[in-house]
Coordinates of N, CA and C in Angstrom, one line a residue:
Chain A
A1 N -15.3 4.0 11.3 CA -14.2 3.3 10.5 C -13.8 4.2 9.3
Q2 N -12.6 4.1 8.9 CA -12.1 4.9 7.8 C -12.1 4.1 6.6
S3 N -12.3 4.8 5.4 CA -12.2 4.2 4.1 C -12.0 5.2 3.1
V4 N -11.6 4.8 1.9 CA -11.5 5.6 0.7 C -12.1 4.9 -0.4
T5 N -12.7 5.7 -1.3 CA -13.4 5.2 -2.5 C -12.8 5.9 -3.7
Q6 N -12.2 5.1 -4.6 CA -11.7 5.7 -5.8 C -12.8 5.5 -6.9
L7 N -13.2 6.6 -7.5 CA -14.5 6.6 -8.2 C -14.3 6.0 -9.6
D8 N -13.1 5.9 -10.1 CA -12.9 5.3 -11.5 C -11.8 4.2 -11.4
S9 N -12.1 3.1 -12.0 CA -11.2 2.0 -12.0 C -10.1 2.2 -13.1
H10 N -10.5 2.9 -14.2 CA -9.6 3.2 -15.3 C -9.9 4.6 -15.8
V11 N -8.8 5.3 -16.1 CA -8.9 6.7 -16.7 C -7.9 6.7 -17.8
S12 N -8.4 7.2 -19.0 CA -7.5 7.3 -20.2 C -7.5 8.7 -20.6
V13 N -6.2 9.2 -20.8 CA -6.0 10.6 -21.3 C -5.0 10.6 -22.4
S14 N -5.0 11.6 -23.2 CA -4.0 11.8 -24.2 C -2.8 12.5 -23.6
E15 N -1.6 12.2 -24.1 CA -0.4 12.9 -23.6 C -0.5 14.4 -23.7
G16 N -0.2 15.1 -22.7 CA -0.3 16.6 -22.8 C -1.5 17.1 -22.2
T17 N -2.5 16.3 -22.0 CA -3.8 16.8 -21.4 C -3.9 16.6 -19.9
P18 N -4.8 17.3 -19.2 CA -4.8 17.2 -17.8 C -5.3 15.8 -17.3
V19 N -4.8 15.5 -16.1 CA -5.2 14.2 -15.4 C -6.0 14.6 -14.2
L20 N -7.1 13.8 -14.0 CA -7.9 13.9 -12.8 C -8.2 12.5 -12.3
L21 N -7.8 12.2 -11.1 CA -8.1 10.9 -10.5 C -8.9 11.2 -9.2
R22 N -10.1 10.6 -9.1 CA -11.0 11.0 -8.0 C -10.9 10.1 -6.9
C23 N -11.0 10.7 -5.7 CA -11.0 9.9 -4.4 C -11.9 10.6 -3.4
N24 N -12.8 9.8 -2.8 CA -13.5 10.3 -1.6 C -13.2 9.5 -0.4
Y25 N -13.2 10.2 0.7 CA -12.8 9.5 1.9 C -13.9 9.5 2.9
S26 N -13.8 8.6 3.9 CA -14.7 8.6 5.0 C -13.9 8.4 6.3
S27 N -14.1 9.4 7.2 CA -13.3 9.3 8.4 C -14.0 10.1 9.5
S28 N -13.9 9.5 10.7 CA -14.5 10.2 11.9 C -13.6 11.2 12.5
Y29 N -12.3 11.2 12.0 CA -11.3 12.1 12.6 C -10.8 12.9 11.4
S30 N -10.0 13.9 11.7 CA -9.2 14.6 10.7 C -8.2 13.7 10.1
P31 N -8.4 13.3 8.8 CA -7.6 12.2 8.3 C -6.2 12.6 7.8
S32 N -5.4 11.6 7.7 CA -4.1 11.7 7.0 C -4.3 11.0 5.7
L33 N -4.1 11.6 4.6 CA -4.4 11.1 3.3 C -3.2 11.1 2.4
F34 N -3.1 10.1 1.5 CA -1.9 9.9 0.7 C -2.4 9.4 -0.7
W35 N -1.5 9.7 -1.7 CA -1.6 9.0 -3.0 C -0.3 8.3 -3.2
Y36 N -0.4 7.0 -3.6 CA 0.7 6.2 -3.9 C 0.5 5.8 -5.4
V37 N 1.7 5.6 -6.0 CA 1.7 5.1 -7.4 C 2.4 3.8 -7.5
Q38 N 1.9 2.9 -8.4 CA 2.5 1.6 -8.6 C 2.8 1.4 -10.1
H39 N 4.1 1.4 -10.4 CA 4.4 1.1 -11.8 C 4.6 -0.4 -11.9
P40 N 4.4 -1.0 -13.1 CA 4.5 -2.5 -13.3 C 5.8 -3.0 -12.7
N41 N 5.7 -4.1 -12.0 CA 6.9 -4.8 -11.4 C 7.7 -3.9 -10.5
K42 N 7.1 -2.9 -9.9 CA 7.8 -2.1 -9.0 C 7.0 -2.0 -7.7
G43 N 7.7 -1.5 -6.6 CA 7.0 -1.3 -5.4 C 6.1 0.0 -5.4
L44 N 5.3 0.2 -4.4 CA 4.5 1.4 -4.3 C 5.4 2.6 -3.9
Q45 N 5.1 3.7 -4.5 CA 5.9 4.9 -4.3 C 4.9 6.0 -3.8
L46 N 5.3 6.7 -2.8 CA 4.5 7.8 -2.3 C 4.6 9.0 -3.3
L47 N 3.4 9.5 -3.7 CA 3.3 10.7 -4.6 C 3.2 11.9 -3.7
L48 N 2.3 11.9 -2.8 CA 2.1 13.1 -1.9 C 1.3 12.7 -0.7
K49 N 1.3 13.6 0.3 CA 0.6 13.3 1.5 C -0.1 14.6 2.1
Y50 N -1.2 14.4 2.7 CA -1.9 15.5 3.4 C -2.0 15.1 4.9
T51 N -1.5 16.0 5.8 CA -1.5 15.7 7.2 C -2.0 16.9 8.0
S52 N -3.0 17.5 7.5 CA -3.7 18.7 8.2 C -3.0 20.0 8.1
A53 N -2.1 20.1 7.2 CA -1.4 21.4 7.0 C -2.2 22.1 5.8
A54 N -1.4 22.5 4.8 CA -2.1 23.2 3.7 C -3.0 22.2 2.9
T55 N -4.1 22.7 2.5 CA -5.1 21.8 1.9 C -4.7 21.5 0.4
L56 N -3.9 22.3 -0.2 CA -3.4 22.0 -1.5 C -2.0 21.4 -1.4
V57 N -1.8 20.2 -1.7 CA -0.6 19.5 -1.5 C 0.1 19.2 -2.8
K58 N 1.4 19.5 -2.9 CA 2.2 19.3 -4.1 C 3.0 18.0 -3.9
G59 N 3.1 17.2 -4.9 CA 3.9 16.0 -4.8 C 5.0 15.9 -5.9
I60 N 5.4 14.7 -6.1 CA 6.5 14.5 -7.1 C 5.9 14.5 -8.5
N61 N 6.8 14.7 -9.5 CA 6.4 14.5 -10.9 C 5.2 15.4 -11.3
G62 N 5.1 16.6 -10.7 CA 4.1 17.5 -11.1 C 2.7 17.3 -10.6
F63 N 2.5 16.2 -9.8 CA 1.1 15.9 -9.3 C 0.8 16.8 -8.1
E64 N -0.5 17.1 -7.9 CA -0.9 17.7 -6.7 C -2.3 17.2 -6.4
A65 N -2.7 17.5 -5.1 CA -4.1 17.1 -4.7 C -4.6 18.1 -3.7
E66 N -5.9 18.2 -3.7 CA -6.6 19.2 -2.8 C -7.5 18.5 -1.9
F67 N -7.3 18.8 -0.6 CA -8.2 18.3 0.4 C -9.4 19.2 0.6
K68 N -10.6 18.6 0.4 CA -11.8 19.4 0.5 C -12.7 18.7 1.5
K69 N -12.7 19.3 2.7 CA -13.4 18.7 3.8 C -14.9 18.7 3.5
S70 N -15.4 19.7 2.9 CA -16.9 19.9 2.7 C -17.4 18.8 1.7
E71 N -16.5 18.4 0.8 CA -16.8 17.4 -0.2 C -16.2 16.0 0.2
T72 N -15.5 15.9 1.3 CA -14.8 14.7 1.7 C -14.0 14.1 0.5
S73 N -13.3 15.0 -0.2 CA -12.6 14.5 -1.4 C -11.1 14.8 -1.3
F74 N -10.3 14.1 -2.1 CA -8.9 14.3 -2.1 C -8.5 13.9 -3.5
H75 N -8.9 14.6 -4.5 CA -8.6 14.3 -5.9 C -7.2 14.6 -6.3
L76 N -6.6 13.8 -7.2 CA -5.3 13.9 -7.7 C -5.3 14.5 -9.1
T77 N -4.5 15.5 -9.3 CA -4.5 16.2 -10.6 C -3.0 16.4 -11.1
K78 N -3.0 16.6 -12.4 CA -1.7 17.0 -13.0 C -2.1 17.7 -14.3
P79 N -1.4 18.9 -14.5 CA -1.9 19.7 -15.6 C -1.6 19.1 -17.0
S80 N -0.6 18.3 -17.1 CA -0.2 17.7 -18.4 C 0.3 16.3 -18.3
A81 N -0.3 15.4 -18.8 CA 0.1 14.0 -18.7 C 1.3 13.6 -19.5
H82 N 2.1 12.8 -19.0 CA 3.3 12.3 -19.7 C 3.1 10.8 -19.8
M83 N 3.7 10.2 -20.9 CA 3.6 8.8 -21.1 C 4.1 8.0 -19.9
S84 N 5.1 8.5 -19.2 CA 5.6 7.8 -18.0 C 4.7 7.8 -16.8
D85 N 3.6 8.6 -16.9 CA 2.6 8.6 -15.8 C 1.7 7.4 -15.8
A86 N 1.7 6.6 -16.9 CA 0.9 5.4 -17.0 C 1.3 4.5 -15.9
A87 N 0.3 4.2 -15.0 CA 0.6 3.4 -13.8 C -0.8 3.2 -13.1
E88 N -0.7 2.5 -11.9 CA -1.9 2.4 -11.1 C -1.7 3.3 -9.9
Y89 N -2.7 4.0 -9.5 CA -2.7 5.0 -8.5 C -3.7 4.6 -7.4
F90 N -3.2 4.7 -6.1 CA -4.0 4.4 -5.0 C -4.1 5.6 -4.0
C91 N -5.4 5.8 -3.7 CA -5.7 6.8 -2.6 C -5.7 6.0 -1.3
V92 N -5.1 6.6 -0.3 CA -4.9 5.9 1.0 C -5.3 6.8 2.1
V93 N -5.9 6.3 3.2 CA -6.1 7.0 4.4 C -5.4 6.2 5.5
R94 N -4.9 6.9 6.5 CA -4.2 6.2 7.6 C -5.1 6.0 8.7
G95 N -4.9 4.8 9.3 CA -5.7 4.5 10.5 C -5.3 5.3 11.7
V96 N -6.2 5.4 12.7 CA -5.9 6.1 13.9 C -5.9 5.2 15.1
G97 N -5.6 5.7 16.2 CA -5.5 4.9 17.4 C -4.1 4.3 17.5
S98 N -4.0 3.0 18.0 CA -2.7 2.4 18.2 C -2.1 1.8 17.0
S99 N -2.9 1.8 15.9 CA -2.3 1.2 14.7 C -2.3 2.3 13.6
Y100 N -1.1 2.4 13.0 CA -1.0 3.4 11.9 C -1.1 2.7 10.5
K101 N -1.9 1.7 10.4 CA -2.0 1.0 9.2 C -2.6 1.9 8.1
L102 N -2.2 1.6 6.9 CA -2.7 2.3 5.7 C -3.9 1.6 5.1
I103 N -5.0 2.3 4.8 CA -6.1 1.7 4.2 C -6.2 2.2 2.8
F104 N -6.1 1.3 1.9 CA -6.0 1.6 0.5 C -7.4 1.6 -0.2
G105 N -7.5 2.4 -1.2 CA -8.6 2.3 -2.2 C -8.3 1.2 -3.2
S106 N -9.3 1.0 -4.0 CA -9.1 -0.2 -5.0 C -8.3 0.1 -6.2
G107 N -7.9 1.4 -6.3 CA -6.9 1.8 -7.4 C -7.6 2.3 -8.6
T108 N -6.8 3.2 -9.3 CA -7.2 3.7 -10.6 C -6.1 3.5 -11.6
R109 N -6.4 2.8 -12.7 CA -5.3 2.6 -13.7 C -5.4 3.7 -14.6
L110 N -4.3 4.4 -14.8 CA -4.1 5.6 -15.7 C -3.5 5.1 -17.0
L111 N -4.2 5.3 -18.1 CA -3.6 5.0 -19.4 C -3.3 6.4 -20.1
V112 N -2.2 6.5 -20.7 CA -1.8 7.7 -21.4 C -1.6 7.4 -22.9
R113 N -2.4 8.0 -23.7 CA -2.4 7.7 -25.2 C -1.4 8.7 -25.8
P114 N -0.6 8.2 -26.8 CA 0.3 9.1 -27.5 C -0.4 10.2 -28.3
Chain B
G1 N 19.9 -1.6 4.3 CA 20.0 -1.5 2.9 C 19.4 -0.3 2.3
A2 N 19.5 -0.1 1.0 CA 19.0 1.1 0.3 C 17.5 1.2 0.3
G3 N 16.8 0.0 0.3 CA 15.4 0.0 0.2 C 14.9 -1.2 1.0
V4 N 13.5 -1.4 0.9 CA 12.9 -2.6 1.6 C 13.1 -3.8 0.6
S5 N 13.7 -4.8 1.1 CA 13.9 -6.0 0.3 C 13.1 -7.2 0.7
Q6 N 12.4 -7.8 -0.3 CA 11.6 -8.9 0.0 C 12.1 -10.1 -0.8
S7 N 12.0 -11.3 -0.2 CA 12.4 -12.5 -0.8 C 11.5 -13.7 -0.4
P8 N 11.3 -14.6 -1.3 CA 11.6 -14.6 -2.7 C 10.7 -13.6 -3.5
R9 N 11.1 -13.2 -4.7 CA 10.2 -12.3 -5.5 C 9.0 -13.1 -6.0
Y10 N 9.2 -14.4 -6.3 CA 8.1 -15.2 -6.8 C 8.2 -16.6 -6.0
K11 N 7.0 -17.1 -5.7 CA 7.0 -18.4 -5.0 C 5.8 -19.1 -5.5
V12 N 6.0 -20.3 -6.0 CA 4.9 -21.2 -6.4 C 5.0 -22.4 -5.5
T13 N 3.9 -22.7 -4.8 CA 3.8 -23.8 -3.9 C 2.6 -24.6 -4.1
K14 N 2.7 -25.9 -3.6 CA 1.5 -26.7 -3.7 C 0.6 -26.5 -2.5
R15 N -0.7 -26.7 -2.8 CA -1.7 -26.6 -1.7 C -1.3 -27.5 -0.6
G16 N -1.4 -26.9 0.6 CA -1.1 -27.7 1.8 C 0.3 -27.5 2.4
Q17 N 1.2 -27.0 1.5 CA 2.6 -26.7 2.0 C 2.6 -25.4 2.8
D18 N 3.6 -25.3 3.6 CA 3.9 -24.1 4.4 C 4.9 -23.2 3.6
V19 N 4.7 -21.9 3.7 CA 5.6 -21.0 3.0 C 6.0 -19.9 4.0
A20 N 7.3 -19.4 3.8 CA 7.8 -18.3 4.6 C 8.3 -17.2 3.7
L21 N 7.7 -16.0 3.9 CA 8.1 -14.9 3.1 C 8.9 -13.9 4.0
R22 N 10.0 -13.4 3.4 CA 10.9 -12.6 4.2 C 10.9 -11.1 3.8
C23 N 11.0 -10.3 4.8 CA 11.1 -8.8 4.6 C 12.3 -8.3 5.3
D24 N 13.2 -7.6 4.6 CA 14.3 -6.9 5.2 C 14.1 -5.4 5.1
P25 N 13.7 -4.7 6.2 CA 13.3 -3.3 6.0 C 14.5 -2.4 5.9
I26 N 14.3 -1.1 5.6 CA 15.4 -0.2 5.6 C 16.0 -0.1 7.0
S27 N 17.3 -0.1 6.9 CA 18.1 -0.1 8.2 C 17.7 1.0 9.1
G28 N 17.4 0.7 10.4 CA 17.0 1.7 11.3 C 15.5 2.0 11.4
H29 N 14.8 1.5 10.5 CA 13.3 1.7 10.5 C 12.7 1.0 11.6
V30 N 11.9 1.7 12.4 CA 11.2 1.1 13.6 C 10.0 0.3 13.3
S31 N 9.2 0.8 12.4 CA 7.9 0.1 12.1 C 8.0 -0.7 10.8
L32 N 7.3 -1.8 10.8 CA 7.3 -2.7 9.7 C 5.8 -3.2 9.5
Y33 N 5.3 -3.2 8.3 CA 4.0 -3.6 8.0 C 4.0 -4.7 6.9
W34 N 3.0 -5.6 7.0 CA 2.7 -6.5 6.0 C 1.3 -6.3 5.4
Y35 N 1.3 -6.3 4.0 CA 0.0 -6.1 3.3 C -0.1 -7.3 2.3
R36 N -1.4 -7.5 1.9 CA -1.7 -8.5 0.9 C -2.5 -7.8 -0.2
Q37 N -2.1 -8.1 -1.4 CA -2.8 -7.4 -2.6 C -3.3 -8.5 -3.6
A38 N -4.6 -8.6 -3.7 CA -5.1 -9.5 -4.7 C -5.1 -8.8 -6.0
L39 N -5.2 -9.5 -7.1 CA -5.2 -8.9 -8.4 C -6.4 -7.9 -8.6
G40 N -6.1 -6.8 -9.1 CA -7.1 -5.8 -9.4 C -7.6 -5.0 -8.1
Q41 N -6.9 -5.2 -7.0 CA -7.4 -4.6 -5.8 C -6.2 -3.8 -5.1
G42 N -6.6 -3.0 -4.2 CA -5.6 -2.3 -3.4 C -5.0 -3.2 -2.3
P43 N -3.8 -2.9 -1.8 CA -3.3 -3.7 -0.7 C -4.2 -3.7 0.6
E44 N -4.2 -4.8 1.3 CA -5.0 -4.9 2.5 C -4.0 -5.2 3.7
F45 N -4.2 -4.5 4.7 CA -3.4 -4.6 5.9 C -3.5 -6.0 6.5
L46 N -2.3 -6.5 6.9 CA -2.3 -7.8 7.6 C -1.8 -7.6 9.0
T47 N -0.6 -7.1 9.2 CA -0.1 -7.0 10.6 C 1.0 -5.9 10.6
Y48 N 1.4 -5.5 11.8 CA 2.3 -4.4 12.0 C 3.2 -4.6 13.2
F49 N 4.4 -4.2 13.1 CA 5.4 -4.3 14.2 C 6.0 -3.0 14.5
N50 N 6.3 -2.7 15.8 CA 7.2 -1.7 16.2 C 8.3 -2.4 16.9
Y51 N 9.5 -2.2 16.4 CA 10.7 -3.0 16.8 C 10.3 -4.5 16.7
E52 N 10.4 -5.2 17.8 CA 10.1 -6.7 17.7 C 8.6 -7.0 18.1
A53 N 7.9 -5.9 18.6 CA 6.6 -6.2 19.2 C 5.5 -6.1 18.1
Q54 N 4.7 -7.1 18.0 CA 3.6 -7.1 17.1 C 2.5 -6.3 17.7
Q55 N 2.2 -5.1 17.1 CA 1.3 -4.2 17.6 C -0.2 -4.4 17.2
D56 N -0.3 -4.9 16.0 CA -1.7 -5.1 15.5 C -1.6 -6.3 14.5
K57 N -2.4 -7.3 14.8 CA -2.5 -8.4 13.8 C -4.0 -8.6 13.4
S58 N -4.7 -7.6 13.5 CA -6.1 -7.7 13.2 C -6.4 -8.0 11.7
G59 N -5.5 -7.8 10.8 CA -5.7 -8.1 9.4 C -5.4 -9.5 9.0
L60 N -4.7 -10.3 9.9 CA -4.4 -11.7 9.5 C -5.7 -12.4 9.4
P61 N -5.9 -13.1 8.2 CA -7.2 -13.6 7.9 C -7.6 -14.8 8.8
N62 N -6.7 -15.6 9.2 CA -7.0 -16.8 10.1 C -5.7 -17.3 10.7
D63 N -5.8 -18.3 11.5 CA -4.7 -18.7 12.3 C -3.6 -19.5 11.5
R64 N -3.8 -19.6 10.2 CA -2.8 -20.2 9.4 C -1.7 -19.2 9.1
F65 N -2.0 -17.9 9.3 CA -1.1 -16.8 9.1 C -0.4 -16.4 10.4
S66 N 0.9 -16.2 10.3 CA 1.6 -15.6 11.5 C 2.8 -14.8 11.0
A67 N 3.2 -14.0 11.9 CA 4.4 -13.1 11.5 C 5.2 -12.9 12.7
E68 N 6.5 -12.7 12.5 CA 7.4 -12.4 13.6 C 8.5 -11.5 13.1
R69 N 9.1 -10.8 14.1 CA 10.2 -9.9 13.9 C 11.1 -10.0 15.1
P70 N 11.8 -11.1 15.3 CA 12.4 -11.4 16.6 C 13.5 -10.4 17.1
E71 N 14.2 -9.8 16.2 CA 15.3 -8.9 16.6 C 15.0 -7.4 16.2
G72 N 13.8 -7.2 15.8 CA 13.4 -5.8 15.5 C 13.9 -5.4 14.1
S73 N 14.3 -6.3 13.3 CA 14.8 -5.9 11.9 C 14.0 -6.8 10.9
I74 N 14.6 -7.9 10.5 CA 14.0 -8.7 9.5 C 12.7 -9.4 10.0
S75 N 11.7 -9.5 9.1 CA 10.5 -10.1 9.5 C 10.1 -11.2 8.6
T76 N 9.4 -12.2 9.1 CA 9.0 -13.3 8.3 C 7.5 -13.5 8.5
L77 N 6.8 -13.6 7.4 CA 5.4 -13.9 7.3 C 5.2 -15.4 6.9
T78 N 4.6 -16.2 7.8 CA 4.5 -17.6 7.5 C 3.0 -17.9 7.2
I79 N 2.8 -18.7 6.2 CA 1.5 -19.2 5.9 C 1.5 -20.7 6.0
Q80 N 0.8 -21.3 6.9 CA 0.7 -22.8 7.0 C -0.4 -23.4 6.2
R81 N -0.2 -24.6 5.7 CA -1.2 -25.3 5.0 C -1.9 -24.4 3.9
T82 N -1.1 -24.0 3.0 CA -1.5 -23.0 2.0 C -2.7 -23.5 1.3
E83 N -3.6 -22.5 0.9 CA -4.8 -22.8 0.1 C -4.7 -21.9 -1.2
Q84 N -5.5 -22.3 -2.2 CA -5.4 -21.5 -3.4 C -5.8 -20.0 -3.2
R85 N -6.7 -19.8 -2.3 CA -7.2 -18.4 -2.0 C -6.1 -17.6 -1.4
D86 N -5.0 -18.2 -1.0 CA -3.9 -17.4 -0.4 C -3.0 -16.8 -1.5
S87 N -3.2 -17.2 -2.8 CA -2.5 -16.6 -3.9 C -2.7 -15.1 -4.0
A88 N -1.6 -14.4 -4.0 CA -1.7 -12.9 -4.0 C -0.2 -12.3 -4.0
M89 N -0.2 -11.0 -4.1 CA 1.1 -10.3 -3.9 C 1.2 -9.9 -2.4
Y90 N 2.3 -10.3 -1.8 CA 2.4 -9.9 -0.4 C 3.5 -8.8 -0.3
R91 N 3.1 -7.7 0.3 CA 4.0 -6.5 0.3 C 4.4 -6.2 1.7
C92 N 5.6 -5.8 1.9 CA 6.1 -5.3 3.2 C 6.5 -3.8 3.0
A93 N 6.3 -3.1 4.1 CA 6.6 -1.7 4.1 C 7.3 -1.4 5.5
S94 N 8.2 -0.4 5.5 CA 8.8 0.1 6.7 C 8.7 1.6 6.8
S95 N 8.7 2.1 8.0 CA 8.8 3.5 8.2 C 9.8 3.8 9.4
L96 N 10.3 5.0 9.3 CA 11.4 5.4 10.2 C 10.9 5.3 11.7
E97 N 9.7 5.8 11.9 CA 9.2 5.8 13.3 C 7.7 5.5 13.3
E98 N 7.2 5.1 14.4 CA 5.8 4.8 14.5 C 5.0 6.1 14.1
G99 N 4.0 5.9 13.2 CA 3.2 7.0 12.8 C 3.8 8.0 11.8
A100 N 5.0 7.6 11.3 CA 5.6 8.5 10.3 C 4.7 8.6 9.1
A101 N 4.7 9.7 8.5 CA 3.8 9.9 7.3 C 4.1 9.0 6.2
Q102 N 5.4 8.7 6.0 CA 5.7 8.0 4.8 C 6.2 6.5 5.1
A103 N 5.6 5.6 4.4 CA 6.0 4.2 4.5 C 6.7 3.8 3.1
F104 N 7.8 3.1 3.2 CA 8.5 2.7 2.0 C 8.2 1.2 1.8
F105 N 7.8 0.9 0.6 CA 7.4 -0.4 0.2 C 8.4 -1.2 -0.6
G106 N 8.5 -2.5 -0.3 CA 9.3 -3.4 -1.1 C 8.6 -3.8 -2.4
Q107 N 9.2 -4.5 -3.2 CA 8.6 -4.9 -4.5 C 7.6 -6.1 -4.4
G108 N 7.6 -6.7 -3.2 CA 6.6 -7.7 -3.0 C 7.0 -9.1 -3.4
T109 N 6.3 -10.1 -2.8 CA 6.5 -11.5 -3.2 C 5.2 -12.0 -3.8
R110 N 5.3 -12.5 -5.0 CA 4.1 -13.0 -5.7 C 4.0 -14.5 -5.3
L111 N 2.9 -14.8 -4.6 CA 2.7 -16.2 -4.1 C 1.6 -16.8 -5.0
T112 N 1.9 -17.9 -5.5 CA 0.9 -18.7 -6.3 C 0.8 -20.1 -5.7
V113 N -0.4 -20.4 -5.3 CA -0.7 -21.8 -4.7 C -1.4 -22.6 -5.7
V114 N -0.8 -23.7 -6.1 CA -1.4 -24.6 -7.1 C -1.9 -25.9 -6.6

């Protein structure tokens, strides 16, 4: 069975400092992994995706993530946080077989201090 | 339409009543998914359609929950005899084709059962 574990429920950073949101995955197969962001009262938006191409994936708004098979990790980073980055972030693995359902982690709420 | 549209945005219903939640996917999108998100948690898969065919309903919690997509476009998620534990955000997503890397999410329907 596939799953993802987000290691922090809340992360607080100062504006202009780096962001690190941690995610570990479990998968019997080569996984497809995603990060989604959810701003208040808005739908979920795809930040970036890994589908077995380059292990360093660049997404929107300056975010990137690195797939590390040896560590079963897919951490999300950004060099410099902006106030507008404050939101909830979900690490996601896609199911295999006949269903392409997305399996979400429990989420990490990012707070950005001025 | 321009995005995935869900209605109503908010629904308050009395315990024991039936509710129908509607999802209008992006025009031309083949796959449609329903998820449920409890407060403080990530979305959980409910069911999935390709065109009008329900491909996977393994996430529906019990037989009070059902979904249809009769013409391969708009979908309805129906909950019969609602219970307080059904209170959650119900999210719909669509993707251009089966297995597409990106799913587009609607803003969700917040269901409250009192």
